[in-house]
mmCIF file of C-alpha atoms in Angstrom:
data_model
loop_
_atom_site.group_PDB
_atom_site.id
_atom_site.type_symbol
_atom_site.label_atom_id
_atom_site.label_comp_id
_atom_site.label_asym_id
_atom_site.label_seq_id
_atom_site.Cartn_x
_atom_site.Cartn_y
_atom_site.Cartn_z
ATOM 1 C CA MET A 1 305.714 -152.996 47.913
ATOM 2 C CA GLU A 2 306.716 -151.360 51.479
ATOM 3 C CA GLN A 3 309.718 -151.992 50.387
ATOM 4 C CA LEU A 4 309.077 -149.542 47.243
ATOM 5 C CA PHE A 5 307.284 -146.929 49.971
ATOM 6 C CA GLU A 6 310.692 -147.602 52.106
ATOM 7 C CA LEU A 7 312.547 -145.851 49.228
ATOM 8 C CA THR A 8 310.454 -143.151 48.141
ATOM 9 C CA ARG A 9 310.780 -141.804 52.009
ATOM 10 C CA GLU A 10 314.161 -142.468 52.386
ATOM 11 C CA LEU A 11 314.314 -140.526 48.803
ATOM 12 C CA ALA A 12 312.314 -137.651 49.622
ATOM 13 C CA ASP A 13 314.354 -137.549 53.535
ATOM 14 C CA ARG A 14 317.656 -137.790 52.145
ATOM 15 C CA GLU A 15 317.330 -135.621 48.422
ATOM 16 C CA LEU A 16 314.424 -133.832 47.946
ATOM 17 C CA ARG A 17 313.976 -131.947 52.250
ATOM 18 C CA PRO A 18 317.465 -131.051 52.336
ATOM 19 C CA ALA A 19 317.542 -129.122 48.841
ATOM 20 C CA VAL A 20 313.094 -127.679 48.757
ATOM 21 C CA ALA A 21 313.314 -124.131 50.643
ATOM 22 C CA ALA A 22 316.295 -122.818 48.690
ATOM 23 C CA ALA A 23 315.747 -124.521 45.242
ATOM 24 C CA GLU A 24 311.616 -122.313 45.817
ATOM 25 C CA ARG A 25 312.940 -119.269 46.121
ATOM 26 C CA ASP A 26 315.669 -118.946 44.097
ATOM 27 C CA GLY A 27 313.978 -120.983 41.560
ATOM 28 C CA VAL A 28 316.458 -123.513 40.572
ATOM 29 C CA PHE A 29 314.854 -126.642 38.678
ATOM 30 C CA PRO A 30 315.694 -129.736 40.570
ATOM 31 C CA ARG A 31 317.079 -131.888 36.703
ATOM 32 C CA GLU A 32 319.496 -133.667 39.314
ATOM 33 C CA ALA A 33 316.102 -135.403 42.242
ATOM 34 C CA PHE A 34 314.755 -136.041 39.276
ATOM 35 C CA ARG A 35 317.960 -138.724 37.717
ATOM 36 C CA VAL A 36 318.363 -140.336 41.007
ATOM 37 C CA LEU A 37 314.679 -140.573 41.407
ATOM 38 C CA GLY A 38 314.351 -142.366 37.329
ATOM 39 C CA ARG A 39 318.390 -144.999 38.326
ATOM 40 C CA SER A 40 316.123 -145.797 41.150
ATOM 41 C CA GLY A 41 313.488 -146.635 39.442
ATOM 42 C CA LEU A 42 310.787 -144.280 40.216
ATOM 43 C CA LEU A 43 309.655 -141.929 36.418
ATOM 44 C CA GLY A 44 308.161 -145.291 34.759
ATOM 45 C CA LEU A 45 305.853 -147.779 38.208
ATOM 46 C CA PRO A 46 302.663 -148.155 35.966
ATOM 47 C CA TYR A 47 304.201 -149.477 32.801
ATOM 48 C CA PRO A 48 304.933 -152.964 32.094
ATOM 49 C CA GLU A 49 307.908 -154.531 32.896
ATOM 50 C CA ASP A 50 308.614 -155.219 28.963
ATOM 51 C CA LEU A 51 308.872 -151.971 28.762
ATOM 52 C CA GLY A 52 311.607 -151.206 30.879
ATOM 53 C CA GLY A 53 308.514 -149.759 33.544
ATOM 54 C CA GLY A 54 308.537 -150.261 37.305
ATOM 55 C CA GLY A 55 304.660 -153.109 36.303
ATOM 56 C CA VAL A 56 302.993 -151.689 39.784
ATOM 57 C CA SER A 57 299.515 -151.667 40.216
ATOM 58 C CA TYR A 58 298.415 -147.220 39.302
ATOM 59 C CA GLU A 59 296.657 -147.573 43.207
ATOM 60 C CA VAL A 60 300.673 -148.047 44.162
ATOM 61 C CA TYR A 61 301.882 -145.704 41.744
ATOM 62 C CA LEU A 62 300.216 -142.994 43.554
ATOM 63 C CA GLN A 63 300.715 -143.313 47.225
ATOM 64 C CA VAL A 64 304.947 -142.478 45.845
ATOM 65 C CA ILE A 65 303.159 -140.131 43.719
ATOM 66 C CA GLU A 66 301.714 -138.876 47.480
ATOM 67 C CA GLU A 67 304.875 -139.934 48.894
ATOM 68 C CA LEU A 68 307.073 -137.622 46.540
ATOM 69 C CA ALA A 69 304.796 -134.557 46.683
ATOM 70 C CA ARG A 70 304.552 -134.600 50.804
ATOM 71 C CA ALA A 71 308.622 -133.847 50.332
ATOM 72 C CA TRP A 72 308.470 -131.241 47.373
ATOM 73 C CA LEU A 73 305.695 -131.018 44.912
ATOM 74 C CA ALA A 74 306.981 -129.753 42.305
ATOM 75 C CA VAL A 75 308.916 -132.747 42.398
ATOM 76 C CA GLY A 76 305.541 -135.090 43.052
ATOM 77 C CA LEU A 77 304.605 -132.802 39.425
ATOM 78 C CA GLY A 78 307.283 -133.528 37.615
ATOM 79 C CA VAL A 79 307.223 -136.952 37.741
ATOM 80 C CA SER A 80 302.707 -137.002 37.549
ATOM 81 C CA VAL A 81 303.593 -134.948 34.074
ATOM 82 C CA HIS A 82 306.537 -137.808 33.129
ATOM 83 C CA THR A 83 303.898 -140.256 34.145
ATOM 84 C CA LEU A 84 301.768 -138.619 31.873
ATOM 85 C CA SER A 85 304.098 -138.051 28.300
ATOM 86 C CA CYS A 86 305.031 -141.107 28.053
ATOM 87 C CA PHE A 87 300.620 -142.708 28.395
ATOM 88 C CA PRO A 88 300.385 -142.147 24.758
ATOM 89 C CA LEU A 89 303.770 -144.090 23.476
ATOM 90 C CA VAL A 90 302.816 -146.717 26.172
ATOM 91 C CA THR A 91 299.780 -147.306 25.500
ATOM 92 C CA ALA A 92 299.343 -146.695 21.790
ATOM 93 C CA GLY A 93 302.304 -146.561 20.654
ATOM 94 C CA ARG A 94 303.427 -149.924 17.896
ATOM 95 C CA PRO A 95 305.558 -152.075 19.266
ATOM 96 C CA GLU A 96 309.119 -150.774 17.209
ATOM 97 C CA GLN A 97 308.410 -148.186 18.632
ATOM 98 C CA GLN A 98 308.077 -148.879 22.015
ATOM 99 C CA GLU A 99 311.202 -151.320 21.483
ATOM 100 C CA LYS A 100 313.019 -148.207 20.165
ATOM 101 C CA TRP A 101 311.723 -145.092 22.924
ATOM 102 C CA LEU A 102 310.100 -146.730 26.120
ATOM 103 C CA PRO A 103 313.200 -148.234 27.461
ATOM 104 C CA SER A 104 315.293 -145.216 27.810
ATOM 105 C CA LEU A 105 311.309 -142.707 28.598
ATOM 106 C CA LEU A 106 310.937 -144.770 31.671
ATOM 107 C CA GLY A 107 314.500 -145.683 31.981
ATOM 108 C CA GLY A 108 315.046 -142.825 34.138
ATOM 109 C CA GLU A 109 318.177 -141.053 32.081
ATOM 110 C CA LEU A 110 315.255 -138.505 30.073
ATOM 111 C CA LEU A 111 312.755 -136.147 31.875
ATOM 112 C CA GLY A 112 308.835 -135.708 29.109
ATOM 113 C CA ALA A 113 306.485 -133.001 28.522
ATOM 114 C CA TYR A 114 303.335 -133.311 27.844
ATOM 115 C CA CYS A 115 302.154 -130.842 24.690
ATOM 116 C CA LEU A 116 298.276 -129.822 25.131
ATOM 117 C CA SER A 117 297.415 -127.081 26.085
ATOM 118 C CA GLU A 118 297.322 -123.279 23.716
ATOM 119 C CA PRO A 119 297.393 -119.778 24.391
ATOM 120 C CA HIS A 120 294.080 -119.823 22.538
ATOM 121 C CA SER A 121 292.867 -124.036 23.535
ATOM 122 C CA GLY A 122 293.410 -123.513 27.552
ATOM 123 C CA SER A 123 290.074 -125.928 28.649
ATOM 124 C CA ASP A 124 288.501 -125.996 24.709
ATOM 125 C CA ALA A 125 291.859 -128.460 24.504
ATOM 126 C CA ALA A 126 289.823 -129.925 20.934
ATOM 127 C CA ALA A 127 290.369 -126.660 19.442
ATOM 128 C CA LEU A 128 294.251 -126.594 19.265
ATOM 129 C CA ALA A 129 295.556 -124.518 15.967
ATOM 130 C CA THR A 130 299.487 -126.830 16.397
ATOM 131 C CA THR A 131 299.850 -128.090 12.997
ATOM 132 C CA ALA A 132 301.360 -131.471 11.788
ATOM 133 C CA VAL A 133 301.417 -130.756 7.559
ATOM 134 C CA ARG A 134 302.755 -134.058 5.699
ATOM 135 C CA ALA A 135 305.958 -133.352 3.556
ATOM 136 C CA GLY A 136 307.309 -136.682 2.380
ATOM 137 C CA GLY A 137 308.676 -138.281 5.423
ATOM 138 C CA ASP A 138 308.495 -136.027 7.760
ATOM 139 C CA TYR A 139 305.802 -134.007 9.025
ATOM 140 C CA VAL A 140 305.984 -130.221 9.836
ATOM 141 C CA LEU A 141 305.101 -129.313 12.756
ATOM 142 C CA ASN A 142 304.514 -125.249 13.669
ATOM 143 C CA GLY A 143 302.499 -123.920 16.270
ATOM 144 C CA VAL A 144 303.416 -122.544 20.289
ATOM 145 C CA LYS A 145 301.821 -124.982 23.366
ATOM 146 C CA ALA A 146 301.282 -122.449 26.500
ATOM 147 C CA ARG A 147 302.211 -123.363 30.016
ATOM 148 C CA ILE A 148 304.065 -126.492 29.393
ATOM 149 C CA SER A 149 306.135 -128.199 31.887
ATOM 150 C CA HIS A 150 309.114 -129.103 31.970
ATOM 151 C CA ALA A 151 309.599 -126.600 28.777
ATOM 152 C CA GLY A 152 313.032 -126.349 27.593
ATOM 153 C CA GLN A 153 314.325 -128.757 30.482
ATOM 154 C CA ALA A 154 312.449 -131.532 28.972
ATOM 155 C CA ASP A 155 313.964 -134.535 26.464
ATOM 156 C CA PHE A 156 311.011 -135.142 24.265
ATOM 157 C CA TYR A 157 307.937 -133.171 23.685
ATOM 158 C CA THR A 158 304.905 -135.945 22.900
ATOM 159 C CA LEU A 159 302.458 -132.972 21.476
ATOM 160 C CA PHE A 160 298.937 -132.801 19.590
ATOM 161 C CA ALA A 161 299.674 -131.553 16.885
ATOM 162 C CA ARG A 162 296.371 -130.670 13.768
ATOM 163 C CA THR A 163 296.756 -132.757 11.173
ATOM 164 C CA SER A 164 293.127 -131.428 9.790
ATOM 165 C CA GLY A 165 290.187 -130.338 10.162
ATOM 166 C CA ASP A 166 289.960 -127.085 11.601
ATOM 167 C CA PRO A 167 290.446 -126.103 15.314
ATOM 168 C CA ALA A 168 286.762 -123.267 15.014
ATOM 169 C CA GLY A 169 284.879 -126.912 13.873
ATOM 170 C CA ARG A 170 281.998 -128.430 15.763
ATOM 171 C CA ASP A 171 283.860 -131.387 14.954
ATOM 172 C CA ARG A 172 287.326 -129.215 16.021
ATOM 173 C CA GLY A 173 288.632 -132.642 18.534
ATOM 174 C CA HIS A 174 289.217 -134.170 14.844
ATOM 175 C CA GLY A 175 291.866 -134.421 12.905
ATOM 176 C CA ILE A 176 294.530 -134.081 15.731
ATOM 177 C CA SER A 177 297.597 -136.282 15.738
ATOM 178 C CA CYS A 178 299.616 -137.171 18.768
ATOM 179 C CA LEU A 179 304.007 -136.890 17.506
ATOM 180 C CA HIS A 180 306.940 -137.521 19.713
ATOM 181 C CA VAL A 181 309.541 -135.217 19.798
ATOM 182 C CA PRO A 182 313.597 -135.369 21.281
ATOM 183 C CA ALA A 183 314.373 -132.126 23.212
ATOM 184 C CA SER A 184 316.529 -132.058 19.877
ATOM 185 C CA VAL A 185 315.283 -131.542 16.675
ATOM 186 C CA PRO A 186 315.676 -127.903 15.403
ATOM 187 C CA GLY A 187 312.968 -126.327 14.978
ATOM 188 C CA VAL A 188 311.906 -126.689 18.387
ATOM 189 C CA SER A 189 312.495 -124.718 21.448
ATOM 190 C CA ALA A 190 310.889 -122.732 25.101
ATOM 191 C CA ALA A 191 310.297 -119.312 25.526
ATOM 192 C CA ALA A 192 311.896 -117.557 28.549
ATOM 193 C CA ALA A 193 309.840 -119.227 31.414
ATOM 194 C CA GLU A 194 307.018 -117.713 33.657
ATOM 195 C CA ARG A 195 307.834 -115.799 36.984
ATOM 196 C CA LYS A 196 305.010 -117.636 39.410
ATOM 197 C CA MET A 197 303.391 -118.015 41.834
ATOM 198 C CA GLY A 198 304.098 -120.716 43.825
ATOM 199 C CA MET A 199 306.659 -123.849 42.892
ATOM 200 C CA LYS A 200 308.612 -122.309 41.301
ATOM 201 C CA ALA A 201 311.772 -124.992 40.748
ATOM 202 C CA SER A 202 309.272 -126.248 38.536
ATOM 203 C CA VAL A 203 309.888 -124.180 34.968
ATOM 204 C CA THR A 204 307.166 -123.261 33.110
ATOM 205 C CA ALA A 205 306.634 -121.813 29.616
ATOM 206 C CA GLN A 206 305.396 -121.324 25.991
ATOM 207 C CA MET A 207 307.033 -124.038 23.963
ATOM 208 C CA ILE A 208 307.729 -123.172 20.586
ATOM 209 C CA PHE A 209 307.420 -125.486 17.018
ATOM 210 C CA ASP A 210 309.013 -123.606 14.102
ATOM 211 C CA ASP A 211 309.273 -125.380 11.089
ATOM 212 C CA ALA A 212 310.353 -128.662 12.993
ATOM 213 C CA ARG A 213 310.606 -131.114 11.627
ATOM 214 C CA VAL A 214 310.176 -134.862 12.663
ATOM 215 C CA PRO A 215 310.096 -137.956 10.198
ATOM 216 C CA ALA A 216 306.047 -139.634 10.129
ATOM 217 C CA ASP A 217 307.771 -143.227 12.332
ATOM 218 C CA HIS A 218 307.630 -140.197 15.392
ATOM 219 C CA LEU A 219 303.399 -140.286 15.245
ATOM 220 C CA VAL A 220 301.961 -141.952 18.033
ATOM 221 C CA GLY A 221 299.157 -143.973 17.298
ATOM 222 C CA GLU A 222 296.782 -143.147 14.170
ATOM 223 C CA GLU A 223 296.842 -140.252 12.355
ATOM 224 C CA GLY A 224 294.117 -137.919 13.110
ATOM 225 C CA ALA A 225 293.269 -140.213 16.725
ATOM 226 C CA GLY A 226 295.488 -137.788 19.069
ATOM 227 C CA PHE A 227 292.781 -136.399 21.078
ATOM 228 C CA GLY A 228 290.838 -139.438 22.120
ATOM 229 C CA LEU A 229 294.454 -140.254 23.715
ATOM 230 C CA ALA A 230 294.431 -136.823 24.195
ATOM 231 C CA LEU A 231 291.520 -137.356 27.025
ATOM 232 C CA ALA A 232 292.729 -140.574 28.341
ATOM 233 C CA ALA A 233 295.690 -139.975 29.440
ATOM 234 C CA LEU A 234 294.156 -136.551 31.053
ATOM 235 C CA ASP A 235 292.305 -138.958 32.581
ATOM 236 C CA ALA A 236 295.301 -140.644 34.265
ATOM 237 C CA GLY A 237 297.032 -137.958 35.023
ATOM 238 C CA ARG A 238 294.095 -136.127 36.812
ATOM 239 C CA LEU A 239 294.592 -138.844 39.467
ATOM 240 C CA GLY A 240 298.084 -137.847 39.868
ATOM 241 C CA ILE A 241 297.432 -134.646 40.808
ATOM 242 C CA ALA A 242 294.829 -135.494 43.186
ATOM 243 C CA ALA A 243 297.864 -137.651 45.031
ATOM 244 C CA CYS A 244 300.253 -134.119 44.215
ATOM 245 C CA ALA A 245 297.183 -132.456 46.477
ATOM 246 C CA THR A 246 296.930 -135.230 49.249
ATOM 247 C CA GLY A 247 300.638 -134.735 49.544
ATOM 248 C CA LEU A 248 300.235 -131.411 49.807
ATOM 249 C CA ALA A 249 298.016 -131.608 52.419
ATOM 250 C CA GLN A 250 299.825 -133.619 53.833
ATOM 251 C CA ALA A 251 302.277 -131.592 54.167
ATOM 252 C CA ALA A 252 300.180 -128.965 55.758
ATOM 253 C CA LEU A 253 298.405 -130.668 58.095
ATOM 254 C CA ASP A 254 301.792 -131.413 59.894
ATOM 255 C CA GLU A 255 303.491 -128.775 60.258
ATOM 256 C CA ALA A 256 300.169 -127.268 61.815
ATOM 257 C CA VAL A 257 299.672 -130.341 63.686
ATOM 258 C CA SER A 258 304.042 -129.865 65.245
ATOM 259 C CA TYR A 259 303.321 -126.757 65.933
ATOM 260 C CA ALA A 260 300.411 -126.644 67.972
ATOM 261 C CA ARG A 261 301.105 -129.251 69.403
ATOM 262 C CA THR A 262 304.844 -127.088 70.375
ATOM 263 C CA ARG A 263 303.434 -124.027 70.238
ATOM 264 C CA ARG A 264 302.315 -122.152 74.089
ATOM 265 C CA GLN A 265 299.634 -120.243 75.138
ATOM 266 C CA PHE A 266 297.887 -118.757 78.901
ATOM 267 C CA GLY A 267 300.245 -121.874 79.715
ATOM 268 C CA ARG A 268 299.634 -125.004 77.712
ATOM 269 C CA PRO A 269 300.531 -126.052 73.562
ATOM 270 C CA ILE A 270 297.150 -125.091 71.273
ATOM 271 C CA ALA A 271 296.863 -128.349 70.619
ATOM 272 C CA GLU A 272 294.542 -128.191 73.607
ATOM 273 C CA PHE A 273 292.220 -125.210 73.010
ATOM 274 C CA GLU A 274 288.995 -126.957 70.983
ATOM 275 C CA GLY A 275 289.436 -123.786 68.004
ATOM 276 C CA VAL A 276 293.042 -125.360 66.935
ATOM 277 C CA SER A 277 292.421 -128.718 67.540
ATOM 278 C CA PHE A 278 289.173 -128.286 66.125
ATOM 279 C CA MET A 279 290.389 -127.207 63.621
ATOM 280 C CA LEU A 280 292.864 -129.634 63.040
ATOM 281 C CA ALA A 281 290.193 -132.289 63.853
ATOM 282 C CA ASP A 282 288.935 -131.533 60.579
ATOM 283 C CA MET A 283 291.661 -130.551 57.642
ATOM 284 C CA ALA A 284 292.909 -134.726 58.939
ATOM 285 C CA THR A 285 289.802 -136.042 57.834
ATOM 286 C CA ALA A 286 290.003 -133.874 54.645
ATOM 287 C CA VAL A 287 293.088 -134.880 53.998
ATOM 288 C CA ALA A 288 291.985 -138.767 54.913
ATOM 289 C CA ALA A 289 289.115 -138.276 52.936
ATOM 290 C CA ALA A 290 291.231 -137.329 49.169
ATOM 291 C CA ARG A 291 293.780 -139.953 50.259
ATOM 292 C CA ALA A 292 291.274 -142.622 50.251
ATOM 293 C CA LEU A 293 288.910 -141.208 47.465
ATOM 294 C CA TYR A 294 291.834 -141.148 44.873
ATOM 295 C CA ARG A 295 292.998 -144.578 45.826
ATOM 296 C CA SER A 296 289.445 -146.153 45.051
ATOM 297 C CA ALA A 297 289.256 -144.557 41.391
ATOM 298 C CA ALA A 298 293.242 -145.833 41.229
ATOM 299 C CA ARG A 299 291.906 -149.719 41.953
ATOM 300 C CA GLY A 300 288.844 -148.812 39.339
ATOM 301 C CA LYS A 301 291.667 -147.909 37.117
ATOM 302 C CA ASP A 302 292.710 -151.258 37.530
ATOM 303 C CA ALA A 303 291.008 -153.333 37.381
ATOM 304 C CA GLY A 304 290.383 -152.158 33.783
ATOM 305 C CA GLN A 305 287.664 -149.813 34.751
ATOM 306 C CA PRO A 306 286.639 -146.604 32.910
ATOM 307 C CA VAL A 307 287.645 -143.671 35.547
ATOM 308 C CA ARG A 308 286.908 -140.580 33.497
ATOM 309 C CA THR A 309 284.368 -138.941 36.201
ATOM 310 C CA GLU A 310 286.294 -140.584 39.581
ATOM 311 C CA ALA A 311 288.887 -139.301 38.115
ATOM 312 C CA ALA A 312 287.096 -136.143 37.307
ATOM 313 C CA MET A 313 286.067 -135.806 41.310
ATOM 314 C CA ALA A 314 289.156 -137.141 42.869
ATOM 315 C CA LYS A 315 290.984 -134.312 41.529
ATOM 316 C CA LEU A 316 288.004 -131.673 42.057
ATOM 317 C CA PHE A 317 288.122 -132.899 45.726
ATOM 318 C CA ALA A 318 291.442 -133.108 46.539
ATOM 319 C CA SER A 319 292.558 -130.160 45.098
ATOM 320 C CA ASP A 320 290.042 -128.326 46.844
ATOM 321 C CA THR A 321 291.667 -129.723 50.708
ATOM 322 C CA ALA A 322 294.876 -128.823 49.795
ATOM 323 C CA MET A 323 293.780 -125.196 49.397
ATOM 324 C CA ARG A 324 291.700 -125.204 52.106
ATOM 325 C CA VAL A 325 293.719 -127.520 54.315
ATOM 326 C CA ALA A 326 297.324 -125.287 53.630
ATOM 327 C CA THR A 327 294.950 -121.734 54.111
ATOM 328 C CA ASP A 328 293.976 -123.205 57.359
ATOM 329 C CA ALA A 329 297.447 -123.090 57.976
ATOM 330 C CA VAL A 330 298.723 -120.601 58.173
ATOM 331 C CA GLN A 331 295.054 -119.997 60.467
ATOM 332 C CA VAL A 332 296.710 -122.472 62.831
ATOM 333 C CA LEU A 333 301.231 -120.790 62.496
ATOM 334 C CA GLY A 334 299.375 -116.991 62.631
ATOM 335 C CA GLY A 335 302.216 -114.280 61.500
ATOM 336 C CA TYR A 336 304.482 -116.633 61.489
ATOM 337 C CA GLY A 337 302.368 -119.165 59.211
ATOM 338 C CA TYR A 338 302.933 -115.293 57.063
ATOM 339 C CA VAL A 339 306.629 -115.172 56.571
ATOM 340 C CA GLU A 340 308.931 -117.155 54.519
ATOM 341 C CA ASP A 341 311.069 -118.823 57.835
ATOM 342 C CA PHE A 342 308.098 -121.603 58.217
ATOM 343 C CA PRO A 343 306.771 -122.933 54.974
ATOM 344 C CA ALA A 344 303.510 -123.103 55.182
ATOM 345 C CA GLU A 345 303.286 -120.007 53.003
ATOM 346 C CA ARG A 346 304.978 -121.941 50.457
ATOM 347 C CA TYR A 347 302.322 -124.222 50.652
ATOM 348 C CA LEU A 348 299.188 -121.784 49.879
ATOM 349 C CA ARG A 349 300.765 -120.254 47.130
ATOM 350 C CA GLU A 350 301.553 -123.446 45.557
ATOM 351 C CA ALA A 351 298.335 -124.995 46.518
ATOM 352 C CA LYS A 352 296.244 -122.852 43.677
ATOM 353 C CA VAL A 353 297.658 -124.260 40.842
ATOM 354 C CA LEU A 354 296.673 -127.947 41.339
ATOM 355 C CA GLN A 355 293.408 -126.127 40.907
ATOM 356 C CA ILE A 356 293.647 -125.198 37.469
ATOM 357 C CA VAL A 357 296.406 -128.056 36.274
ATOM 358 C CA GLU A 358 295.481 -130.782 33.827
ATOM 359 C CA GLY A 359 291.785 -128.979 33.901
ATOM 360 C CA THR A 360 290.814 -126.490 36.266
ATOM 361 C CA ASN A 361 288.487 -127.691 38.737
ATOM 362 C CA GLN A 362 285.022 -126.119 36.824
ATOM 363 C CA ILE A 363 286.362 -129.130 34.284
ATOM 364 C CA GLN A 364 285.751 -131.097 36.871
ATOM 365 C CA ARG A 365 282.526 -129.894 37.670
ATOM 366 C CA MET A 366 281.840 -129.915 33.685
ATOM 367 C CA VAL A 367 282.673 -133.547 33.297
ATOM 368 C CA ILE A 368 281.433 -134.834 36.278
ATOM 369 C CA GLY A 369 278.042 -132.978 36.128
ATOM 370 C CA ARG A 370 277.605 -134.171 31.843
ATOM 371 C CA ALA A 371 278.898 -137.851 33.637
ATOM 372 C CA LEU A 372 275.177 -137.942 35.799
ATOM 373 C CA ALA A 373 273.384 -136.556 33.380
ATOM 374 C CA ARG A 374 273.856 -139.355 30.501
ATOM 375 C CA GLU A 375 273.278 -141.869 33.597
ATOM 376 C CA GLY A 376 269.910 -140.087 34.648
#
């Protein structure tokens, strides 16, 4: 695995770090960077080799995600989103679907997006109202998905839509299905990109499905069984967010330590003052704890254990850590931390979204608390 980590570090240094500042300033989507990563085999790492993936453990895959996010969060998170969008097809797709689609989806040239959230169903994902109505040999798709990463840039969309049931009913999780939707399908379009606080190079927008038709064989898994598939995908995706958060926190720590070693006040580096050194020590400890937590959860997943609670814990702790460490990094840099000439201010803006995406941290606490109540 060391060769894989060396390759990741090399790509991060050569392809990502030189481009990140300008792309984030100008809001340029790093499509070519994803192609380079894909051709290097990094877009399908945790999936079986016979399906076109890398065949590595989830623990190894997440360490790659962390290294990418450490160099450029939008890219690390983008790889996580792509992996999430492939999850239903890998785990529930029919063999003929996998043979037809997965080699190109996992092989590097295509980029995916995951379409679950809607304008009125974010945390309550089961209340989604987008419909997929059977019409002869097709499904006709209508609805709007919200806050979709890679909207308008992706080559395919993993869409969760209602094939039956009531979005307002008690059993609203039933009747949701998963469909593979190529971006080229007529009636599939993206709204204007949202103007965000951070991660400006990562496109986020609404996806609009207006009488879009896909063949019935684009249904992934059983009709009406998509919500369980969506939750299982999110369990895996939340580990990806935890790894991204750890990578961002490590980048903020690196910046703070480097500055504290070279910035001199009162005749010596500020890293030698307890007020700063104790802050750096707490930052480093929190980053190490976040890394240990997501890797522990990944080992459980690799062993075939259910990790819903552990994934929620990892996402919660790592993203809170990223926010705290990024805030402290700005403090260590003082006035320089507040200006765009140093990356600390960008890390702070980017850290916030990690407490929101793929389930807010309040939702993670609900998941953990309910698990504890059941165990009790």
